[in-house]
Coordinates of C-alpha atoms in Angstrom, one line a residue:
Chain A
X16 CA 148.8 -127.6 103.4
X17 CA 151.1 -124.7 103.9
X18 CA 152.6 -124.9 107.6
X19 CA 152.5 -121.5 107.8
X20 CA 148.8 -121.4 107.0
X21 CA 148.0 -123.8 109.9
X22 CA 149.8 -122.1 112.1
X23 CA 148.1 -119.2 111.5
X24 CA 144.4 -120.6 111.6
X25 CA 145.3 -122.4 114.9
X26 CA 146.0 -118.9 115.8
X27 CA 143.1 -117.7 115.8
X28 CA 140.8 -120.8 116.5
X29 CA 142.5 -120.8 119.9
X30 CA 141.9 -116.6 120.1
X31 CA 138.2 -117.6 119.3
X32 CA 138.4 -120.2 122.0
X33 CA 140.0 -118.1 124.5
X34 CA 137.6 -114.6 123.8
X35 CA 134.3 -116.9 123.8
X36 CA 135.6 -118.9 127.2
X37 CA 136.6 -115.3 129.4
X38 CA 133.3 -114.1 127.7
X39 CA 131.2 -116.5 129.0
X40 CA 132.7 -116.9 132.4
X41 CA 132.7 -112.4 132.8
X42 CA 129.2 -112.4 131.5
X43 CA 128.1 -115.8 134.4
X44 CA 129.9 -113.6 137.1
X45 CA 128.4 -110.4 135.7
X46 CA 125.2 -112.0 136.2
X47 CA 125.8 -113.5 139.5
X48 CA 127.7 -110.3 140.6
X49 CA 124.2 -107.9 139.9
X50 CA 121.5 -109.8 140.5
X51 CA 119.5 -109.9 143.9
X52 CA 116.8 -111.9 143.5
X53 CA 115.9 -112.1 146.8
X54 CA 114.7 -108.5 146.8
X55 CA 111.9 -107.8 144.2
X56 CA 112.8 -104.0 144.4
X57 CA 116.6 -104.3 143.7
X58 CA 115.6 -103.0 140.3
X59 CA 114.5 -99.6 141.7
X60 CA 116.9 -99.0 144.0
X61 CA 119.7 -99.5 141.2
X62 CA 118.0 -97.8 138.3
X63 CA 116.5 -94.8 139.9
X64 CA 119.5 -94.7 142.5
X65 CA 117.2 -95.0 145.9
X66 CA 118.9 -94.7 149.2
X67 CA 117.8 -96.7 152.5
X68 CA 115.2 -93.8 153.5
X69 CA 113.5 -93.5 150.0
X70 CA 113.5 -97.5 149.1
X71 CA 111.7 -97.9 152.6
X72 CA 108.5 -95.3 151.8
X73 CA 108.5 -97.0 148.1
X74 CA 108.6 -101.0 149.8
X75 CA 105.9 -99.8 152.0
X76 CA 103.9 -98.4 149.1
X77 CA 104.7 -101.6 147.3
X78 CA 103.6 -104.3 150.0
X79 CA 100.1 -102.5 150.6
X80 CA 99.5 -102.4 146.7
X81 CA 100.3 -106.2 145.8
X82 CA 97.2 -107.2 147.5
X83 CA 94.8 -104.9 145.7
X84 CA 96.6 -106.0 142.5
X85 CA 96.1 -109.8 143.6
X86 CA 92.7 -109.0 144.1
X87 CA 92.1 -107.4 140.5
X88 CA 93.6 -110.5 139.3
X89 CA 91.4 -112.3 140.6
X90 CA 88.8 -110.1 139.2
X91 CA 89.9 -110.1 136.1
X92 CA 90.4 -113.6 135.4
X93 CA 87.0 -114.5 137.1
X94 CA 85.5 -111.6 134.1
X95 CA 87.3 -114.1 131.8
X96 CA 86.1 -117.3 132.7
X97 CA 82.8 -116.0 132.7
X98 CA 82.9 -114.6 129.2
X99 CA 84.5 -117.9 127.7
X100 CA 80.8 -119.5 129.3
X101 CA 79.1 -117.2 127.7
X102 CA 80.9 -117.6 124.4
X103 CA 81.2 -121.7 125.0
X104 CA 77.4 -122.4 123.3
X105 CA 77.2 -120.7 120.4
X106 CA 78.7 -119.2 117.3
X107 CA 77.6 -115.8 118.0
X108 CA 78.9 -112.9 120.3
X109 CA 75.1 -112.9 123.0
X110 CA 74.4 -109.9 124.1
X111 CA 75.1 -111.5 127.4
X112 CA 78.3 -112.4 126.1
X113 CA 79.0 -108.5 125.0
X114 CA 77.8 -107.6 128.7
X115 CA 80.7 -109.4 130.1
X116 CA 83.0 -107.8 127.5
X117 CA 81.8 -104.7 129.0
X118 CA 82.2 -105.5 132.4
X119 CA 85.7 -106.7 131.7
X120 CA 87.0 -103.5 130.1
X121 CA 85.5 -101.9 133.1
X122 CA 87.6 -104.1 135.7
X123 CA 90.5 -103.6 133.6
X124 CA 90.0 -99.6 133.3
X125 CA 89.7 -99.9 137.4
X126 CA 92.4 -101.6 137.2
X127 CA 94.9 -99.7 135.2
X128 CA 93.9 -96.5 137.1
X129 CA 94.9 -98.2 140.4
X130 CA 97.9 -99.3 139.0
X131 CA 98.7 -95.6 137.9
X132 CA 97.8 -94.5 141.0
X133 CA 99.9 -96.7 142.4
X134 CA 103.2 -95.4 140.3
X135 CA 102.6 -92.0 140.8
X136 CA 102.9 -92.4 144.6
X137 CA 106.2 -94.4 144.3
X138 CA 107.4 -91.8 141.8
X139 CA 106.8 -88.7 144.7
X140 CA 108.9 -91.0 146.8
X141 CA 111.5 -91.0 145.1
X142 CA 114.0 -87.4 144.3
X143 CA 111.8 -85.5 141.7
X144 CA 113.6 -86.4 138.2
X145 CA 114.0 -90.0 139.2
X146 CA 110.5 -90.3 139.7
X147 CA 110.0 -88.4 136.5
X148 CA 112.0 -90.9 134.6
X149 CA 110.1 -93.9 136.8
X150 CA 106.3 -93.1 135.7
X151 CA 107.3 -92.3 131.8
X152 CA 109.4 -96.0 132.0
X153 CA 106.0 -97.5 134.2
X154 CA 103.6 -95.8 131.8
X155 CA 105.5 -97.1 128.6
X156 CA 105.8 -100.6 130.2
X157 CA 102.1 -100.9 131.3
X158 CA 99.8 -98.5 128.4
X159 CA 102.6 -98.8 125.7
X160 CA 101.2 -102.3 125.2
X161 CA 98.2 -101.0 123.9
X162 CA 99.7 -98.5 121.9
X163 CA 101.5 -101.2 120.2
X164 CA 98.9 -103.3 119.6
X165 CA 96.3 -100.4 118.6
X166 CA 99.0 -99.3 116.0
X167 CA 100.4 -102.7 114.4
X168 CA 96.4 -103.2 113.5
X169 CA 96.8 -99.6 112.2
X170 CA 99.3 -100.3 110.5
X171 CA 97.7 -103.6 108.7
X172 CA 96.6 -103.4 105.7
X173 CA 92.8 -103.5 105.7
X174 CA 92.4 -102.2 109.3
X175 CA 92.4 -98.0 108.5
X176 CA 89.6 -97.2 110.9
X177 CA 88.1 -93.7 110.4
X178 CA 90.2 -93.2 107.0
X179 CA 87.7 -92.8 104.3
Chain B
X19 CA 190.0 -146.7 91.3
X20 CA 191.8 -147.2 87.9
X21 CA 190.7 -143.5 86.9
X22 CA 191.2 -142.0 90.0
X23 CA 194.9 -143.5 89.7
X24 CA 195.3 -142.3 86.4
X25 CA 193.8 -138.8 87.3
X26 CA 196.1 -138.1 90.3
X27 CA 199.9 -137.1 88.1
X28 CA 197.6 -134.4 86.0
X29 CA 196.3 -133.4 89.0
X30 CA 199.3 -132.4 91.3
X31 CA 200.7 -130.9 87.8
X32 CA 198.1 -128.7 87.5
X33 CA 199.0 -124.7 88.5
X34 CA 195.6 -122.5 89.4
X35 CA 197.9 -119.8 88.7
X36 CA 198.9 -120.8 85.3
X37 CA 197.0 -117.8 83.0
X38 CA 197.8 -119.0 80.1
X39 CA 195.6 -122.3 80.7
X40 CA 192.9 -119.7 82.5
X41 CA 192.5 -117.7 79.1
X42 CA 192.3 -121.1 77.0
X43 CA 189.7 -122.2 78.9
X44 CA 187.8 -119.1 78.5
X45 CA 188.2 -118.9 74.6
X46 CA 187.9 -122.8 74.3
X47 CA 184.2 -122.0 76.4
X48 CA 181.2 -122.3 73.7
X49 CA 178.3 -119.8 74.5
X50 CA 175.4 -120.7 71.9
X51 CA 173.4 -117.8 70.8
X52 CA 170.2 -116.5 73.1
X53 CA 167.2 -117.1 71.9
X54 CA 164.7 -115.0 70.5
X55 CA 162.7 -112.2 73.3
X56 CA 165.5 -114.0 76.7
X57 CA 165.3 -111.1 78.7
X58 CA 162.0 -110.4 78.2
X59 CA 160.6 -114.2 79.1
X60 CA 163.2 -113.9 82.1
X61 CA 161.6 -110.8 83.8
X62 CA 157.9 -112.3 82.6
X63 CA 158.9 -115.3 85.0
X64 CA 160.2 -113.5 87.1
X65 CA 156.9 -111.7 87.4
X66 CA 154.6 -114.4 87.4
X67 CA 156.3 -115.8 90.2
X68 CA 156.6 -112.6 92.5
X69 CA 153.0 -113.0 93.7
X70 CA 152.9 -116.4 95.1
X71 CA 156.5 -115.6 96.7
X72 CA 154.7 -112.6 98.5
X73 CA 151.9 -114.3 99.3
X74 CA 154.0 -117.1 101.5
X75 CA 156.3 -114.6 102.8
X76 CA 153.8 -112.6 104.5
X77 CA 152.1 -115.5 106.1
X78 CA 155.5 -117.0 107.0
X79 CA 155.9 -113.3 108.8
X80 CA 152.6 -113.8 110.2
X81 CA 153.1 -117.1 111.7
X82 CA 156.3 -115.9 112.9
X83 CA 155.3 -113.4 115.0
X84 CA 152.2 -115.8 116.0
X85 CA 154.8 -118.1 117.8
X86 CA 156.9 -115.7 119.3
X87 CA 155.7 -116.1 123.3
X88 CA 155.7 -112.1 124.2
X89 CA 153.1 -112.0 121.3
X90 CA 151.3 -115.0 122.2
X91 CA 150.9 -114.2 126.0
X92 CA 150.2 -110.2 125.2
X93 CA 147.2 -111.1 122.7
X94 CA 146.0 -114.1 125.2
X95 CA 146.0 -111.7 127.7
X96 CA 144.3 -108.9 125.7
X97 CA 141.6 -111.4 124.7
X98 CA 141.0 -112.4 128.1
X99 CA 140.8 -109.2 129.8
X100 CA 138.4 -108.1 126.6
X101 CA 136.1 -111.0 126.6
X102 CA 135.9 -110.9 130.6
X103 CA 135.2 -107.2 130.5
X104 CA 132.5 -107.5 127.8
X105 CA 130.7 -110.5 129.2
X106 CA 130.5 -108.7 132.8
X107 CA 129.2 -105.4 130.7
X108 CA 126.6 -107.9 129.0
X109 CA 125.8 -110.0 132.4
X110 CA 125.2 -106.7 134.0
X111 CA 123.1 -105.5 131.3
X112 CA 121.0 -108.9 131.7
X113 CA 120.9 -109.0 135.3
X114 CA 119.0 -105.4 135.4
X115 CA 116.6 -106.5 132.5
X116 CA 116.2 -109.3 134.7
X117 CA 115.1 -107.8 137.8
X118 CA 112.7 -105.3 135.7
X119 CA 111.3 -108.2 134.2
X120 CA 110.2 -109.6 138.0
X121 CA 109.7 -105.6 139.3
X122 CA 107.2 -105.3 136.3
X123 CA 105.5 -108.8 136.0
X124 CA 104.9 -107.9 140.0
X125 CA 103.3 -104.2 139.6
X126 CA 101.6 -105.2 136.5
X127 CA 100.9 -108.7 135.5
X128 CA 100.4 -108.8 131.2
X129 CA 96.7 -109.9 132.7
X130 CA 96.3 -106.3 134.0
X131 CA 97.3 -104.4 131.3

């Protein structure tokens, strides 16, 4: 093989080498650097640029709505557990089964509307277009599920509810 | 050793001056006739081997300049301060996902929504 050639190609295995290791060590130390994962809200106070005064109201917000949100949980997954009994014994959906359905869609409409609730008063804590840009973010994380959902079954063949 | 013996008297008696000798020489010299198309088949090798002649001479430049240190140590260092600058960029970028992932999962568990 052409010395030349070698050279060359050792070249740039070592300038591979070289990029991937200072890559990998900048991106370790980027990620060391940024994170705070002792504080849950570090994420706010970076994004939506919070200072001391602001990120206390919106910690105080947050603290007093974790336990109703722990308590929907529980809720929710007792709603669950009681519709899988209810579905456990036969092959059909019971109309006892379809109450719970109900009653499930109710919790979770209670609570999604707490939850909104809940990120429209951290978004008046925070200076007006920050808290604009907060709720659309919140409101795509938490209903933009749906909307994804609702629309890949749209988009299915098969599925084109109320297109006759 | 015989030869050489024998070689030596013609030797010192020869004169590189001596034109007369220089111009028998030349006319004594038999040039046989060229053949057919010469010229042409000379430049068609020529040609034919211009490109792998190129082809070396430009890696041989290549791996030149590879090996010379100030070129070495200015693209290590360029690489380095590149990859360091785009892994922090990227392990920034990660870190935030990171911490929306825990805000989120916190505010509003996938059970919830």
């Amino acid at each position: 093989m052409n010395r030349s050639l070698i050279v060359v190609l050792g070249a740039l295995a070592l300038s591979a080498a070289v990029f991937a290791g200072s890559y990998f060590v900048g991106q370790r130390a980027g990620v060391i650097y940024c994170a705070n994962p002792a504080d849950d809200l570090s994420w706010l106070r970076t994004e939506f640029h919070l200072n001391d005064a602001e990120l206390a109201r919106v910690r105080q917000l947050h603290e007093s709505y974790l336990p109703q949100c722990a308590k929907m949980c529980v809720l929710i997954a007792a709603k669950k557990a009681e519709i899988q009994a209810a579905l456990a014994n036969g092959t059909n959906v019971t109309a006892a089964a379809q109450e719970k359905l109900t009653e499930l869609g109710e919790v979770r409409a209670q609570c999604q509307g707490q939850m909104l609730r809940h990120f429209i008063a951290v978004s008046q804590a925070m200076p007006p277009e920050e808290g604009r840009r907060y709720l659309a973010e919140m409101e795509k994380i938490t209903l933009g599920s749906h909307e994804e959902i609702e629309q890949s079954m749209s988009d299915h063949p098969g599925h084109e509810h109320g297109t006759n | 050793m015989k030869i050489s013996a024998a070689l030596k008297p013609i030797k010192e008696n020869m004169n590189p001056d001596d034109t007369k000798l220089s111009t028998l020489l030349h006319q004594g010299r038999v040039s046989p006739p060229l053949p057919p198309r010469f010229q042409e088949n000379v430049w068609r090798r020529i040609d034919a081997n211009a490109v792998p002649a190129k082809c070396d001479s430009w890696l041989d430049a290549l791996a030149a300049l590879v090996l010379r240190p100030r070129f070495a140590y200015a693209t290590v260092t360029a690489l380095v301060l590149a990859g360091a600058l785009l892994g922090a960029h990227q392990g920034a970028q990660l870190a935030k996902q990171d911490a929306q992932a825990r805000y989120v999962a916190m505010v509003a568990p996938n059970a919830l929504r």
